[in-house]
Amino acid sequence: MTLFVALPKGADAQFIIADVIKAAITKVIKAIDLKVQRLQNQTIWLQNAQKTVENQLHKFKLDEISEWSQKQKDLYGKYYKELQTVKSVIAYYERIKDMTNKQTSLLNEYNHAWGLLRNDKHFSGDELTYMQKVYRGILEESVKNLDELMLVIKSFQTEMSDAKRLELINAAADRMDTNYSDLHQFNNQNYMLSVQRARTENEVITLRKYYGIN
């Protein structure tokens, strides 16, 4: 799924992109929650089915092999296999949800940082414009990250091996880690640059509190 085709290029473009990311994150979380709920219901049904079959097997003595008991054993084995598959899928979704939460943290940190930096008189107009370009690039990468997440979610509706699915998840997770790290590093660089431009010790103290620098 492509979230959008043409990205805005104006001075406040990153705000529009941020809104798109926020909407996409909400959509991903809702899709995950709905799927996990269905899978959990399926898990309960399979567990109950297993218990029923297992009780019947014990009732008719497992060591007395018969056509009926063998069919029940096969059925029990089928339920067990399906249960393991469902639990595996839930584990995948939980990991995807963790990744989505990280995207949310990235967006929140961007909003917080840019809200502070754009009101900081220690930066020129050209410097703020440069920051906007960097932030826009990071946010655009976030859109790609969300596209990868949606691809993984859709993979559960198609034939795909666990190895391939895990490869997709790891690739998306790596991109998110890099994106988040880039944002965090860029924010800190800007914070420290502002502090370095302070003219008095009191101004240094004020700026460190302003940016939450210990």
mmCIF file of C-alpha atoms in Angstrom:
data_model
loop_
_atom_site.group_PDB
_atom_site.id
_atom_site.type_symbol
_atom_site.label_atom_id
_atom_site.label_comp_id
_atom_site.label_asym_id
_atom_site.label_seq_id
_atom_site.Cartn_x
_atom_site.Cartn_y
_atom_site.Cartn_z
ATOM 1 C CA MET A 1 0.000 0.000 0.000
ATOM 2 C CA THR A 2 1.294 3.437 -0.917
ATOM 3 C CA LEU A 3 0.196 6.081 1.533
ATOM 4 C CA PHE A 4 0.439 8.908 -0.969
ATOM 5 C CA VAL A 5 2.146 9.689 -4.252
ATOM 6 C CA ALA A 6 3.074 13.367 -4.426
ATOM 7 C CA LEU A 7 4.589 14.805 -1.273
ATOM 8 C CA PRO A 8 4.068 18.540 -0.628
ATOM 9 C CA LYS A 9 7.105 20.762 -1.064
ATOM 10 C CA GLY A 10 6.100 23.943 0.757
ATOM 11 C CA ALA A 11 7.686 25.395 3.880
ATOM 12 C CA ASP A 12 5.197 23.628 6.152
ATOM 13 C CA ALA A 13 5.197 20.377 4.175
ATOM 14 C CA GLN A 14 6.406 18.309 7.105
ATOM 15 C CA PHE A 15 3.290 19.186 9.076
ATOM 16 C CA ILE A 16 1.132 17.745 6.314
ATOM 17 C CA ILE A 17 3.325 14.638 6.149
ATOM 18 C CA ALA A 18 3.149 14.309 9.933
ATOM 19 C CA ASP A 19 -0.651 14.309 9.749
ATOM 20 C CA VAL A 20 -0.510 11.589 7.096
ATOM 21 C CA ILE A 21 1.818 9.518 9.283
ATOM 22 C CA LYS A 22 -0.442 9.960 12.304
ATOM 23 C CA ALA A 23 -3.471 8.783 10.310
ATOM 24 C CA ALA A 24 -1.520 5.844 8.903
ATOM 25 C CA ILE A 25 -0.279 4.795 12.341
ATOM 26 C CA THR A 26 -3.858 4.854 13.636
ATOM 27 C CA LYS A 27 -4.949 2.687 10.706
ATOM 28 C CA VAL A 28 -2.157 0.186 11.294
ATOM 29 C CA ILE A 29 -2.908 -0.079 15.019
ATOM 30 C CA LYS A 30 -6.617 -0.631 14.364
ATOM 31 C CA ALA A 31 -5.835 -3.329 11.813
ATOM 32 C CA ILE A 32 -3.483 -5.059 14.245
ATOM 33 C CA ASP A 33 -5.898 -4.863 17.186
ATOM 34 C CA LEU A 34 -8.745 -6.310 15.122
ATOM 35 C CA LYS A 35 -6.613 -9.150 13.784
ATOM 36 C CA VAL A 36 -5.161 -10.008 17.202
ATOM 37 C CA GLN A 37 -8.642 -10.073 18.729
ATOM 38 C CA ARG A 38 -9.825 -12.519 16.074
ATOM 39 C CA LEU A 39 -6.736 -14.664 16.506
ATOM 40 C CA GLN A 40 -7.160 -14.712 20.275
ATOM 41 C CA ASN A 41 -10.766 -15.860 19.861
ATOM 42 C CA GLN A 42 -9.542 -18.560 17.507
ATOM 43 C CA THR A 43 -6.919 -19.583 20.068
ATOM 44 C CA ILE A 44 -9.582 -20.030 22.750
ATOM 45 C CA TRP A 45 -11.716 -22.140 20.393
ATOM 46 C CA LEU A 46 -8.755 -24.334 19.444
ATOM 47 C CA GLN A 47 -7.715 -24.779 23.063
ATOM 48 C CA ASN A 48 -11.233 -25.850 24.021
ATOM 49 C CA ALA A 49 -11.360 -28.222 21.055
ATOM 50 C CA GLN A 50 -8.044 -29.736 22.105
ATOM 51 C CA LYS A 51 -9.271 -30.300 25.653
ATOM 52 C CA THR A 52 -12.419 -32.023 24.391
ATOM 53 C CA VAL A 53 -10.498 -34.347 22.102
ATOM 54 C CA GLU A 54 -7.858 -35.020 24.742
ATOM 55 C CA ASN A 55 -10.515 -35.953 27.307
ATOM 56 C CA GLN A 56 -12.090 -38.340 24.834
ATOM 57 C CA LEU A 57 -8.734 -39.934 24.072
ATOM 58 C CA HIS A 58 -8.070 -40.578 27.760
ATOM 59 C CA LYS A 59 -11.579 -41.886 28.216
ATOM 60 C CA PHE A 60 -11.143 -44.505 25.517
ATOM 61 C CA LYS A 61 -7.564 -45.441 26.561
ATOM 62 C CA LEU A 62 -4.818 -44.191 24.279
ATOM 63 C CA ASP A 63 -2.948 -47.486 24.232
ATOM 64 C CA GLU A 64 -5.893 -49.299 22.656
ATOM 65 C CA ILE A 65 -5.379 -48.399 19.023
ATOM 66 C CA SER A 66 -8.558 -48.429 17.002
ATOM 67 C CA GLU A 67 -9.871 -46.731 13.911
ATOM 68 C CA TRP A 68 -11.919 -44.310 16.007
ATOM 69 C CA SER A 69 -9.153 -43.392 18.442
ATOM 70 C CA GLN A 70 -6.645 -42.929 15.624
ATOM 71 C CA LYS A 71 -8.972 -40.445 13.940
ATOM 72 C CA GLN A 72 -9.239 -38.574 17.207
ATOM 73 C CA LYS A 73 -5.466 -38.536 17.569
ATOM 74 C CA ASP A 74 -5.146 -37.130 14.058
ATOM 75 C CA LEU A 75 -7.769 -34.509 14.856
ATOM 76 C CA TYR A 76 -6.001 -33.597 18.091
ATOM 77 C CA GLY A 77 -2.733 -33.259 16.181
ATOM 78 C CA LYS A 78 -4.440 -30.990 13.659
ATOM 79 C CA TYR A 79 -5.779 -28.726 16.418
ATOM 80 C CA TYR A 80 -2.339 -28.581 18.025
ATOM 81 C CA LYS A 81 -0.713 -27.575 14.760
ATOM 82 C CA GLU A 82 -3.334 -24.903 14.104
ATOM 83 C CA LEU A 83 -2.958 -23.584 17.639
ATOM 84 C CA GLN A 84 0.797 -23.233 17.236
ATOM 85 C CA THR A 85 0.266 -21.409 13.947
ATOM 86 C CA VAL A 86 -2.210 -18.983 15.510
ATOM 87 C CA LYS A 87 0.099 -18.293 18.455
ATOM 88 C CA SER A 88 2.949 -17.646 16.024
ATOM 89 C CA VAL A 89 0.846 -15.150 14.065
ATOM 90 C CA ILE A 90 -0.149 -13.363 17.291
ATOM 91 C CA ALA A 91 3.541 -13.069 18.201
ATOM 92 C CA TYR A 92 4.208 -11.488 14.788
ATOM 93 C CA TYR A 93 1.392 -8.989 15.275
ATOM 94 C CA GLU A 94 2.589 -8.073 18.755
ATOM 95 C CA ARG A 95 6.014 -7.297 17.323
ATOM 96 C CA ILE A 96 4.462 -5.239 14.552
ATOM 97 C CA LYS A 97 2.481 -3.308 17.149
ATOM 98 C CA ASP A 98 5.693 -2.567 19.054
ATOM 99 C CA MET A 99 7.174 -1.214 15.834
ATOM 100 C CA THR A 100 4.096 0.951 15.273
ATOM 101 C CA ASN A 101 4.461 2.355 18.776
ATOM 102 C CA LYS A 102 8.031 3.292 17.903
ATOM 103 C CA GLN A 103 6.761 5.198 14.877
ATOM 104 C CA THR A 104 4.365 7.010 17.187
ATOM 105 C CA SER A 105 7.261 7.924 19.492
ATOM 106 C CA LEU A 106 9.216 9.249 16.512
ATOM 107 C CA LEU A 107 6.339 11.458 15.437
ATOM 108 C CA ASN A 108 5.811 12.749 18.969
ATOM 109 C CA GLU A 109 9.510 13.539 19.345
ATOM 110 C CA TYR A 110 9.536 15.367 16.020
ATOM 111 C CA ASN A 111 6.510 17.474 16.993
ATOM 112 C CA HIS A 112 8.096 18.318 20.336
ATOM 113 C CA ALA A 113 11.521 19.163 18.891
ATOM 114 C CA TRP A 114 10.272 21.280 16.004
ATOM 115 C CA GLY A 115 7.893 23.127 18.306
ATOM 116 C CA LEU A 116 10.908 24.187 20.374
ATOM 117 C CA LEU A 117 13.418 24.839 17.615
ATOM 118 C CA ARG A 118 11.255 27.019 15.390
ATOM 119 C CA ASN A 119 10.763 29.431 18.312
ATOM 120 C CA ASP A 120 14.450 29.557 19.202
ATOM 121 C CA LYS A 121 15.951 32.952 18.330
ATOM 122 C CA HIS A 122 19.445 31.456 18.104
ATOM 123 C CA PHE A 123 18.692 30.083 14.632
ATOM 124 C CA SER A 124 18.446 32.065 11.420
ATOM 125 C CA GLY A 125 15.690 31.705 8.867
ATOM 126 C CA ASP A 126 18.014 29.778 6.558
ATOM 127 C CA GLU A 127 18.942 27.387 9.349
ATOM 128 C CA LEU A 128 15.302 26.735 10.179
ATOM 129 C CA THR A 129 14.597 26.113 6.492
ATOM 130 C CA TYR A 130 17.427 23.574 6.447
ATOM 131 C CA MET A 131 15.981 21.879 9.529
ATOM 132 C CA GLN A 132 12.611 21.667 7.802
ATOM 133 C CA LYS A 133 14.192 19.877 4.855
ATOM 134 C CA VAL A 134 15.939 17.363 7.099
ATOM 135 C CA TYR A 135 12.804 16.706 9.115
ATOM 136 C CA ARG A 136 10.761 16.329 5.945
ATOM 137 C CA GLY A 137 13.218 13.725 4.700
ATOM 138 C CA ILE A 138 12.975 11.795 7.963
ATOM 139 C CA LEU A 139 9.177 11.941 7.897
ATOM 140 C CA GLU A 140 9.092 10.742 4.306
ATOM 141 C CA GLU A 141 11.174 7.761 5.368
ATOM 142 C CA SER A 142 8.585 7.140 8.081
ATOM 143 C CA VAL A 143 5.941 6.865 5.371
ATOM 144 C CA LYS A 144 8.034 4.135 3.713
ATOM 145 C CA ASN A 145 8.328 2.381 7.075
ATOM 146 C CA LEU A 146 4.553 2.336 7.428
ATOM 147 C CA ASP A 147 4.207 1.001 3.890
ATOM 148 C CA GLU A 148 6.467 -1.885 4.894
ATOM 149 C CA LEU A 149 4.348 -2.524 7.985
ATOM 150 C CA MET A 150 1.187 -2.698 5.897
ATOM 151 C CA LEU A 151 2.937 -5.099 3.526
ATOM 152 C CA VAL A 152 3.702 -7.404 6.455
ATOM 153 C CA ILE A 153 0.117 -7.208 7.687
ATOM 154 C CA LYS A 154 -1.185 -8.091 4.237
ATOM 155 C CA SER A 155 1.257 -11.008 4.074
ATOM 156 C CA PHE A 156 -0.943 -12.876 6.549
ATOM 157 C CA GLN A 157 -3.680 -12.936 3.920
ATOM 158 C CA THR A 158 -1.445 -14.496 1.276
ATOM 159 C CA GLU A 159 0.822 -17.507 0.985
ATOM 160 C CA MET A 160 4.162 -16.510 2.484
ATOM 161 C CA SER A 161 6.709 -18.505 4.428
ATOM 162 C CA ASP A 162 7.557 -17.596 8.019
ATOM 163 C CA ALA A 163 11.144 -16.987 6.903
ATOM 164 C CA LYS A 164 10.051 -14.416 4.303
ATOM 165 C CA ARG A 165 7.654 -12.765 6.748
ATOM 166 C CA LEU A 166 10.390 -12.538 9.365
ATOM 167 C CA GLU A 167 12.691 -11.021 6.747
ATOM 168 C CA LEU A 168 10.115 -8.312 6.035
ATOM 169 C CA ILE A 169 9.632 -7.590 9.727
ATOM 170 C CA ASN A 170 13.368 -7.351 10.394
ATOM 171 C CA ALA A 171 13.879 -5.059 7.402
ATOM 172 C CA ALA A 172 11.082 -2.750 8.553
ATOM 173 C CA ALA A 173 12.372 -2.775 12.131
ATOM 174 C CA ASP A 174 15.903 -1.905 11.005
ATOM 175 C CA ARG A 175 14.641 1.030 8.950
ATOM 176 C CA MET A 176 12.621 2.298 11.898
ATOM 177 C CA ASP A 177 15.589 2.047 14.240
ATOM 178 C CA THR A 178 17.755 3.978 11.806
ATOM 179 C CA ASN A 179 15.065 6.604 11.218
ATOM 180 C CA TYR A 180 14.445 7.081 14.924
ATOM 181 C CA SER A 181 18.177 7.272 15.641
ATOM 182 C CA ASP A 182 18.664 9.883 12.891
ATOM 183 C CA LEU A 183 15.855 12.016 14.292
ATOM 184 C CA HIS A 184 17.140 11.757 17.854
ATOM 185 C CA GLN A 185 20.690 12.638 16.813
ATOM 186 C CA PHE A 186 19.581 15.583 14.678
ATOM 187 C CA ASN A 187 17.453 16.945 17.520
ATOM 188 C CA ASN A 188 20.329 16.729 19.992
ATOM 189 C CA GLN A 189 22.720 18.431 17.578
ATOM 190 C CA ASN A 190 20.325 21.352 17.193
ATOM 191 C CA TYR A 191 19.718 21.578 20.943
ATOM 192 C CA MET A 192 23.438 21.689 21.716
ATOM 193 C CA LEU A 193 24.103 24.220 18.951
ATOM 194 C CA SER A 194 21.567 26.549 20.525
ATOM 195 C CA VAL A 195 23.178 26.153 23.949
ATOM 196 C CA GLN A 196 26.623 26.858 22.478
ATOM 197 C CA ARG A 197 25.330 30.138 21.101
ATOM 198 C CA ALA A 198 24.155 31.331 24.505
ATOM 199 C CA ARG A 199 25.910 34.510 25.646
ATOM 200 C CA THR A 200 25.562 34.180 29.403
ATOM 201 C CA GLU A 201 25.598 31.410 31.977
ATOM 202 C CA ASN A 202 21.988 32.158 32.863
ATOM 203 C CA GLU A 203 21.015 31.789 29.227
ATOM 204 C CA VAL A 204 22.805 28.431 29.115
ATOM 205 C CA ILE A 205 20.834 27.233 32.136
ATOM 206 C CA THR A 206 17.583 28.484 30.621
ATOM 207 C CA LEU A 207 18.221 26.772 27.277
ATOM 208 C CA ARG A 208 19.211 23.484 28.904
ATOM 209 C CA LYS A 209 15.910 23.499 30.804
ATOM 210 C CA TYR A 210 14.068 24.534 27.637
ATOM 211 C CA TYR A 211 15.414 21.532 25.726
ATOM 212 C CA GLY A 212 15.416 19.135 28.656
ATOM 213 C CA ILE A 213 19.200 18.689 28.632
ATOM 214 C CA ASN A 214 20.621 17.384 31.883
#
